[in-house]
XYZ file of C-alpha atoms in Angstrom:
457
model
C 77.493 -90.676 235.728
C 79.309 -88.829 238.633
C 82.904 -87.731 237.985
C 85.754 -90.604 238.441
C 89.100 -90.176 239.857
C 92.092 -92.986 240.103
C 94.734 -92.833 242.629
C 97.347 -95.303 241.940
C 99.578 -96.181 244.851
C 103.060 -96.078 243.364
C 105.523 -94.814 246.246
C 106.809 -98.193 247.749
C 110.225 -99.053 246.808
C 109.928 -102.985 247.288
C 112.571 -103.662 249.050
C 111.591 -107.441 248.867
C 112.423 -107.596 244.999
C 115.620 -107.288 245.840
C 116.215 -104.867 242.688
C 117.759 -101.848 241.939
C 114.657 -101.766 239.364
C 111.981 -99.816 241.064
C 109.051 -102.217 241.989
C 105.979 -101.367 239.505
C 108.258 -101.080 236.657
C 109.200 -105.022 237.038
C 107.422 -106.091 233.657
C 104.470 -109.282 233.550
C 103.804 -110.142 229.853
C 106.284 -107.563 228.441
C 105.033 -104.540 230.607
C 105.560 -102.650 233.575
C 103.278 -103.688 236.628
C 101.888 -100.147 236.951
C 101.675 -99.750 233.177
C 99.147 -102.570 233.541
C 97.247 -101.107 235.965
C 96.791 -97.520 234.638
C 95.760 -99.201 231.268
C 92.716 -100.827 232.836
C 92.011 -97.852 234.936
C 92.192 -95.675 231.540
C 89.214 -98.292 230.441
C 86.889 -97.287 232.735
C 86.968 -93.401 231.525
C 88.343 -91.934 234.879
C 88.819 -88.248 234.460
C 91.797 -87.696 236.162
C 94.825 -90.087 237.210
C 96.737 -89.466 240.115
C 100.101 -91.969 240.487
C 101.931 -91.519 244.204
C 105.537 -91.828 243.456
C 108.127 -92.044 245.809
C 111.057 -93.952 245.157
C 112.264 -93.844 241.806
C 109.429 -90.612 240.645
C 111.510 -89.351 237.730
C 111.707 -93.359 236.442
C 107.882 -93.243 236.442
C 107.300 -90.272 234.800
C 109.617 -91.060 232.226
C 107.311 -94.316 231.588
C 103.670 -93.193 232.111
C 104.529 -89.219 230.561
C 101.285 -87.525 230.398
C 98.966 -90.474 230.921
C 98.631 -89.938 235.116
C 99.363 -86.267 237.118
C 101.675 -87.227 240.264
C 102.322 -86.497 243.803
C 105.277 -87.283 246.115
C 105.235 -88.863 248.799
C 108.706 -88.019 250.750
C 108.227 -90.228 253.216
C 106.578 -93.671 252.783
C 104.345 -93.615 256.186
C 102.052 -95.589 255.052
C 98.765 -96.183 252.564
C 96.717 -93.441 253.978
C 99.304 -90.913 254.502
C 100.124 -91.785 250.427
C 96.455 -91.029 249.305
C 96.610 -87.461 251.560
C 99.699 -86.475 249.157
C 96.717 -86.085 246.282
C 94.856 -84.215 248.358
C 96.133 -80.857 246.545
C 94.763 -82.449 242.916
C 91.592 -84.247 244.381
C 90.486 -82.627 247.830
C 87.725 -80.029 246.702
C 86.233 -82.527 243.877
C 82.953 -84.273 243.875
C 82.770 -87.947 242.637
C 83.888 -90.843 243.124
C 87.792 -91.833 243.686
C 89.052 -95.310 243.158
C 92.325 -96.380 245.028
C 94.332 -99.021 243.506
C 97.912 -100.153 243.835
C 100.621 -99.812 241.496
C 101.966 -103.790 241.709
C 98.347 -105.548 240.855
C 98.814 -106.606 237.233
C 96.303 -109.082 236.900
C 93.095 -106.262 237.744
C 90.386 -106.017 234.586
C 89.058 -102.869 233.499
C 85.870 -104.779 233.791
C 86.560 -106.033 237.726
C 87.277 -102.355 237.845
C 84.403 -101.120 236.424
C 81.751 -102.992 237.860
C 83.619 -102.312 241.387
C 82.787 -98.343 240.273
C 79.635 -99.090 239.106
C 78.180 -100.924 242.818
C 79.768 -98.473 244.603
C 77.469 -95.528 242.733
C 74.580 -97.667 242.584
C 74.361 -98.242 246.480
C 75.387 -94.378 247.153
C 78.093 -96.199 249.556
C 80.928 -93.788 251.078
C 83.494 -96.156 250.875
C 83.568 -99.888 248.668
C 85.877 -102.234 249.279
C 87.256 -104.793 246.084
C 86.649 -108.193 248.000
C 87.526 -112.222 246.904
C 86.916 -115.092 247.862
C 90.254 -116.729 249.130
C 90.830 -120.779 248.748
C 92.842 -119.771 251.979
C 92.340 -116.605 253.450
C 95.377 -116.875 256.040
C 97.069 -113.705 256.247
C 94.346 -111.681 255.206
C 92.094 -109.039 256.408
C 88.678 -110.329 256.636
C 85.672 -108.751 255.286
C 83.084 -108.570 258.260
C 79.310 -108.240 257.012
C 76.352 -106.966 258.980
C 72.418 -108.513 258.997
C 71.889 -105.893 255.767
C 75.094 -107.671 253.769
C 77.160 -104.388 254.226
C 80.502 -103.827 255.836
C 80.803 -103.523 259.279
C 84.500 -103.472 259.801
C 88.017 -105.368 258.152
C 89.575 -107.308 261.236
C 93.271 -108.635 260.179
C 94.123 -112.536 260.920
C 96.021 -111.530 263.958
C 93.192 -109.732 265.436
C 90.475 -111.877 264.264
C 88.197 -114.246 266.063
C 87.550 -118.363 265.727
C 84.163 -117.229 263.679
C 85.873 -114.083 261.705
C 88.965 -116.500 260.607
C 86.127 -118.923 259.167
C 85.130 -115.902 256.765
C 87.016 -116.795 253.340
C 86.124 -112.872 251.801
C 89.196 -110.823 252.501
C 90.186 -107.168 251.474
C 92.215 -107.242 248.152
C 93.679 -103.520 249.000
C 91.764 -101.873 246.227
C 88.622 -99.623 246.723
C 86.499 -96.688 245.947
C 84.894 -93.910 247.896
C 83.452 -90.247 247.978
C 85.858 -88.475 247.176
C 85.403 -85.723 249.763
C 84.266 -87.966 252.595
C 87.638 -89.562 251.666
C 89.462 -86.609 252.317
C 87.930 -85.578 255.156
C 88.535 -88.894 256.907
C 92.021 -88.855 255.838
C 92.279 -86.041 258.512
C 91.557 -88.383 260.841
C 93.565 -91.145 260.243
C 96.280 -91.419 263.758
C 98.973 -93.286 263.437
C 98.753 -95.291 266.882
C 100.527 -98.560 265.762
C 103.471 -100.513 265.931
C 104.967 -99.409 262.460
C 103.810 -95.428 263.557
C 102.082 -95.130 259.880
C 99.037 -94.065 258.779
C 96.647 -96.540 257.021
C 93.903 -96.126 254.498
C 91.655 -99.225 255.808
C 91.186 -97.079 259.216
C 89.187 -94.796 256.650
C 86.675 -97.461 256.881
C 86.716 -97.496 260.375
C 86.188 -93.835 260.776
C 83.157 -94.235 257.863
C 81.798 -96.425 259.939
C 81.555 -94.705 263.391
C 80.226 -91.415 261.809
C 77.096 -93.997 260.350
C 77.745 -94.213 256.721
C 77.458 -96.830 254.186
C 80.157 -99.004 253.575
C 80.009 -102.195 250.540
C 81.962 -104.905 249.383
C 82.211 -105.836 245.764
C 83.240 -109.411 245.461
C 85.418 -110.126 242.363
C 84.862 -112.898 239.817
C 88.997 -114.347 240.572
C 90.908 -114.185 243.709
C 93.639 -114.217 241.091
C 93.220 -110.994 239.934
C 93.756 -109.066 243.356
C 97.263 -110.509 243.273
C 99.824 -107.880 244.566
C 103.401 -108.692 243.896
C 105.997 -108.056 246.948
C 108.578 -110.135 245.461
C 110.333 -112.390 242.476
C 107.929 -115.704 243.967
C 104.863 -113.867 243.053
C 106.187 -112.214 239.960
C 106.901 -115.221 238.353
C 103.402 -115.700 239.573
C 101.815 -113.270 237.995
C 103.643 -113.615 234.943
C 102.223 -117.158 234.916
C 98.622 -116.156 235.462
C 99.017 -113.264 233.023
C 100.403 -115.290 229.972
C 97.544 -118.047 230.633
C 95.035 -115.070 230.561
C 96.816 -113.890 226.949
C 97.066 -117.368 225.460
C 93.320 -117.973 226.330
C 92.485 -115.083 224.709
C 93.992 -115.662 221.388
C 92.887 -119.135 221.206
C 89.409 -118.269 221.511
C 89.550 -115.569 218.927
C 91.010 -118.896 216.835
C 94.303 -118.920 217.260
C 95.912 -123.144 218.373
C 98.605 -123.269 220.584
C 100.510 -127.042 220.561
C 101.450 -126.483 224.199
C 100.378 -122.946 225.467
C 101.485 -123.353 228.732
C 105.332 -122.892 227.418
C 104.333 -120.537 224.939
C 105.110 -116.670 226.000
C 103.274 -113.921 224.135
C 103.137 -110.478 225.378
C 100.281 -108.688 226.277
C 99.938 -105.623 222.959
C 99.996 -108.606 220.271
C 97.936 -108.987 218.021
C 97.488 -113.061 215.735
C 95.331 -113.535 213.199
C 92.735 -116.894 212.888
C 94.058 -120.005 211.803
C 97.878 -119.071 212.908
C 99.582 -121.905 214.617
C 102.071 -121.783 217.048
C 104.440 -124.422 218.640
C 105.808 -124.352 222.040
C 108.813 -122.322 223.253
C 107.715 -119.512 220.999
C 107.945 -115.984 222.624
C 106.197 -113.372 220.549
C 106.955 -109.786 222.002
C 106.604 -105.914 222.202
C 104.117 -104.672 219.234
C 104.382 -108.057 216.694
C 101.193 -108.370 214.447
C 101.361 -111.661 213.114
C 98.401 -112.195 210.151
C 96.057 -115.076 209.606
C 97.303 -118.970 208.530
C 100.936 -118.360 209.656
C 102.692 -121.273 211.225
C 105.170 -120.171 214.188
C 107.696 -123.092 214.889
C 109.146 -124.158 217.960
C 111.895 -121.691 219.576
C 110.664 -118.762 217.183
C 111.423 -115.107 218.758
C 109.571 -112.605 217.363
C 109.566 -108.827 218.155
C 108.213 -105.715 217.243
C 107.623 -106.754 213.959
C 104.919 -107.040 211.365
C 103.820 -110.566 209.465
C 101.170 -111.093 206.907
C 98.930 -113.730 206.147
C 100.473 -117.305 205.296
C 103.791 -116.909 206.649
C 105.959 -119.478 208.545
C 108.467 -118.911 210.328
C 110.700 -122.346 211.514
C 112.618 -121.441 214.653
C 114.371 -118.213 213.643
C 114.576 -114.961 215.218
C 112.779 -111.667 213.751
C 113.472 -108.203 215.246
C 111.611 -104.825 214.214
C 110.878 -106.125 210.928
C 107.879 -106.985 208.515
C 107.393 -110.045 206.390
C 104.771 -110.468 203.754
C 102.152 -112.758 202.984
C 103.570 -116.083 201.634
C 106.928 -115.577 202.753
C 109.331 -118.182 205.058
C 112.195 -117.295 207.337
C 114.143 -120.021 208.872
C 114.992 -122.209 210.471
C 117.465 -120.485 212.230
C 117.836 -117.324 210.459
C 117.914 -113.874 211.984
C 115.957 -110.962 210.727
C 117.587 -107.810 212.217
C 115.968 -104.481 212.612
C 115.007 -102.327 209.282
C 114.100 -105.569 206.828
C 111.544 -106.334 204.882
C 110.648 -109.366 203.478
C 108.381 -109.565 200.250
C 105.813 -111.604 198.943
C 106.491 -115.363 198.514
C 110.371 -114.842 199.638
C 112.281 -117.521 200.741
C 115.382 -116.995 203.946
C 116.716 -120.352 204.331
C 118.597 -121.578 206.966
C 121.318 -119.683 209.283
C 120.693 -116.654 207.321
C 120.920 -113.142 208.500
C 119.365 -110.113 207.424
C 119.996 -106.619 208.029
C 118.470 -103.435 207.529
C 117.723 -105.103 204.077
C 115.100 -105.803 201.545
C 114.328 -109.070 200.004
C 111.805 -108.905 196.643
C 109.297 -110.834 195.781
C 109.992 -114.818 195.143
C 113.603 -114.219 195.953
C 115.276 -116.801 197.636
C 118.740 -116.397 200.323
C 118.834 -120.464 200.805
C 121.759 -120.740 203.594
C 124.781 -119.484 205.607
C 124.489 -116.068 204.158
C 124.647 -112.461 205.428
C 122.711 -109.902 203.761
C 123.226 -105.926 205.225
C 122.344 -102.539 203.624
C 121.182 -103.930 200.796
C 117.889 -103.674 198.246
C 117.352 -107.157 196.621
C 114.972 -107.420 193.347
C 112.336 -109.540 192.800
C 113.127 -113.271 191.560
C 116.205 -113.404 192.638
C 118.790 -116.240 193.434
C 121.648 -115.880 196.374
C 124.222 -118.784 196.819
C 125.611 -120.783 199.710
C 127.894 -118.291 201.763
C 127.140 -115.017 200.058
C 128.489 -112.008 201.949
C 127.269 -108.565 201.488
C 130.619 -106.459 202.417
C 128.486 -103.153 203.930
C 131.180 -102.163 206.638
C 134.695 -100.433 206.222
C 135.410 -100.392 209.859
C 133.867 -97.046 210.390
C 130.766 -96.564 207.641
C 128.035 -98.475 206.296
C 127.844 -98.947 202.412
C 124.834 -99.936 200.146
C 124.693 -102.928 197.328
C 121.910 -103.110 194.945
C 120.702 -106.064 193.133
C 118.128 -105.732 189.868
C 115.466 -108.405 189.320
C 116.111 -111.931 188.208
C 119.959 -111.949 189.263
C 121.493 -114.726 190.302
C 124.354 -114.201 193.220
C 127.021 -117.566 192.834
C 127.922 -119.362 196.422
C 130.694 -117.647 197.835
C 130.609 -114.282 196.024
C 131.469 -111.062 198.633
C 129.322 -108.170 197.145
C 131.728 -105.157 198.424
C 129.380 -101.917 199.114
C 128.467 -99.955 197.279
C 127.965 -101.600 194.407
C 124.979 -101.939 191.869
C 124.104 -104.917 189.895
C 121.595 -104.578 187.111
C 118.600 -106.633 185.888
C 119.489 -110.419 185.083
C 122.865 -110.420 186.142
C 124.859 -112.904 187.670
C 128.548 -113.281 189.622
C 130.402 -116.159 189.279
C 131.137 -118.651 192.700
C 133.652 -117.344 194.837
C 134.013 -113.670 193.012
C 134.863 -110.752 195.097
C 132.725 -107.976 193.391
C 133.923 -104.279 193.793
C 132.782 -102.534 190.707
C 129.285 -102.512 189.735
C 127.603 -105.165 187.024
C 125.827 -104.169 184.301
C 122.515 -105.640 183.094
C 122.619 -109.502 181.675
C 126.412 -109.453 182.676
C 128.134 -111.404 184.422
C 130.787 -110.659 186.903
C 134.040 -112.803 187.800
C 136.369 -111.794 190.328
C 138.524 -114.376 191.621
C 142.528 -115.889 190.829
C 142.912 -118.193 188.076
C 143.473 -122.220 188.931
C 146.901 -123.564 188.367
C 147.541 -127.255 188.781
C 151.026 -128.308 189.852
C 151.661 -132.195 189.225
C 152.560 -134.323 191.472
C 152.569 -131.829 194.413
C 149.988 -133.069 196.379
C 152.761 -136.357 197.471
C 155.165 -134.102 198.665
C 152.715 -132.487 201.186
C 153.022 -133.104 204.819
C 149.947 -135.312 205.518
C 151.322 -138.009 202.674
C 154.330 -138.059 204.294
């Protein structure tokens, strides 16, 4: 296999979005556009990555690090004058280069690949990535000869009655020799009514020097999808999460209604999980196999095991075990872990906490810096006090305790093995083992009071 290089076209600063957001960082499915796109390049074993930045380089960098090299481009003047600012990294090197812009989301590693593979097997110069467009308007059509190859790209303005009846149009993306490239790119004028130099005249100047030039046509005119604005983001986005959804259902995963169900591209679900609609599932979430994911569930960054439901709550950096169920409407903050066969009930919250096996925090409860037990019991409208103002402070609860509705558990405290508080306690000092701890006023009853109050009156 000859050497492979990837140029991705990264320099444009989209004015069209409308954003102070550089373009290819706008994210489809949870990701940056261009983080998309050098993913699936990375698939194909390229040797070296190349990114043209332009407008917002440092912001790139920061986001693709080491995975690409980079060149400037100073001045946007155009595609070919962007691929000539690699020509310092790529110039002298034999092999094959594949050009591919930074704001095409929806382009497979294996599109990509077998668009590499043609182009070696028919020792082309240059191959153009082609589709087939329902409507080709606006594009640049692909113009075969008698032998099926290329014999020129005519845009829709310049195009004939018989070219604008050809429906194969140039998606943008391509490969070629990598020094014929360069040495065409010398020859690119800019002789136009923008004044800029562009890389489809490399084709032209192929061409008239007599070399081979192919067209690979790709499975899905949805794939070469570029996105110039917030219409065809929401486009892609839309295309992207049907792609994701498919995916997981036929690795046997059901969705009730997976057109208004939004999971992100790096998670992973487990067979036999179900999932309702309005769920969004997000960042690195692992969800395991026979979970149940209800309606308005947003998960993120977090880990689940097998058998776990989860009824419309929100999770967050987090793991819960097998046989464990959160909701509905509880919150599961960063830093918690939920055991084995746990139970967080409803308008819950949970923070930076741990919650033993079989224990159970039933309802309108908040539970922060703390290390729950197994088997234990927390009442209605428990508080764990963790927060002077300006520190956080621990409590710790031994196994089989049971917290009364209505106790505040002031940090840091300690409560030992089969304890208990009493409802309504305020507990400062620690409990010991099989104690139980009552903090609260005494009730006085004064007779006949209650007639003299306002509302009896």
């Amino acid at each position: 296999m000859e050497n492979r290089y990837a140029i991705i076209l990264a320099a444009g600063k989209g004015s069209r979005m409308k954003s102070s957001l550089y373009k290819v960082l706008h994210p489809v499915a949870g990701k940056p556009m261009v983080e998309h796109v050098i993913e699936q390049v990375e698939a194909i074993n390229v040797d070296e990555i190349v990114t043209i930045v332009g407008f917002g380089a440092e912001t790139v960098k920061d986001h693709l690090g080491e995975r690409s090299k980079y060149a400037l481009q100073t001045e946007q003047l155009g595609t070919g004058h962007a691929v000539l600012a690699t020509a310092d990294l790529l110039k002298d090197k034999k092999g094959t280069t594949l050009v591919i812009c930074g704001d095409t989301p929806l382009l497979t590693s294996d599109t990509l690949d077998k668009l590499v593979k043609h182009h070696e097997e028919t020792n082309a110069k240059a191959t153009i990535l082609s589709a087939i467009a329902r409507d080709a308007s606006g594009y640049g059509r692909i113009v075969r000869n008698d032998n099926n190859l290329v014999e020129k790209i005519v845009e829709h303005k310049d195009a004939s009655e018989a070219e604008l009846l050809i429906n194969e149009f140039n998606t943008g993306t391509y490969c070629f020799d990598n020094e014929f490239l360069f040495e065409a790119l010398t020859k690119v004028g800019n002789d136009n009514a923008q004044g800029e130099y562009y890389l489809p005249d490399v084709i032209s100047i192929l061409k008239e020097q007599g070399e081979i030039v192919t067209a690979f046509v790709m499975d899905s005119e949805d794939e070469s999808m570029g996105v110039n604005d917030r219409v065809a983001l929401a486009k892609a986005s839309q295309l992207m999460n049907a792609r994701i959804n498919e995916a997981h259902m036929r690795n046997g995963v059901t969705f009730v209604d997976p057109s208004n169900t939004y999971i992100e591209s790096d998670v992973v679900i487990g067979h036999d999980t179900l999932i309702e609609p309005g769920v969004i599932l997000r960042g690195k979430t692992i969800i395991g196999d026979n979970c149940y994911i209800s309606t308005n569930s947003d998960i993120k960054d977090s880990v689940l095991g097998n058998h776990v439901k989860v009824h419309s709550s929100n999770i967050k950096e987090s793991t819960i075990r097998d046989g464990a169920d959160v909701g509905p409407y509880a919150h599961i903050r960063p830093n918690s872990e939920i055991h084995e066969n746990a139970h967080i009930g409803n308008f819950v919250e949970i923070k930076k906490a741990t919650i033993g096996k079989e224990s159970k925090v039933g309802h309108l409860t908040y539970v922060g810096d703390a290390t729950l037990g197994k088997d234990i019991n927390v009442g209605c409208g428990t508080v764990f006090v963790n927060y002077d103002g300006k520190n956080k402070f621990h409590t710790t609860i031994g196994d089989h305790s049971f917290i009364g509705s209505g106790t505040n558990l002031v940090g840091p405290v300690t409560l030992g093995r089969n304890s208990a508080t009493a409802a309504g306690s305020t507990i400062t000092e620690d409990v010991p083992e099989d104690a139980l701890g009552i903090a609260r006023g005494r009730q006085s009853n004064l007779e006949g009071y209650a007639k003299k109050m306002p509302y009896n009156e």
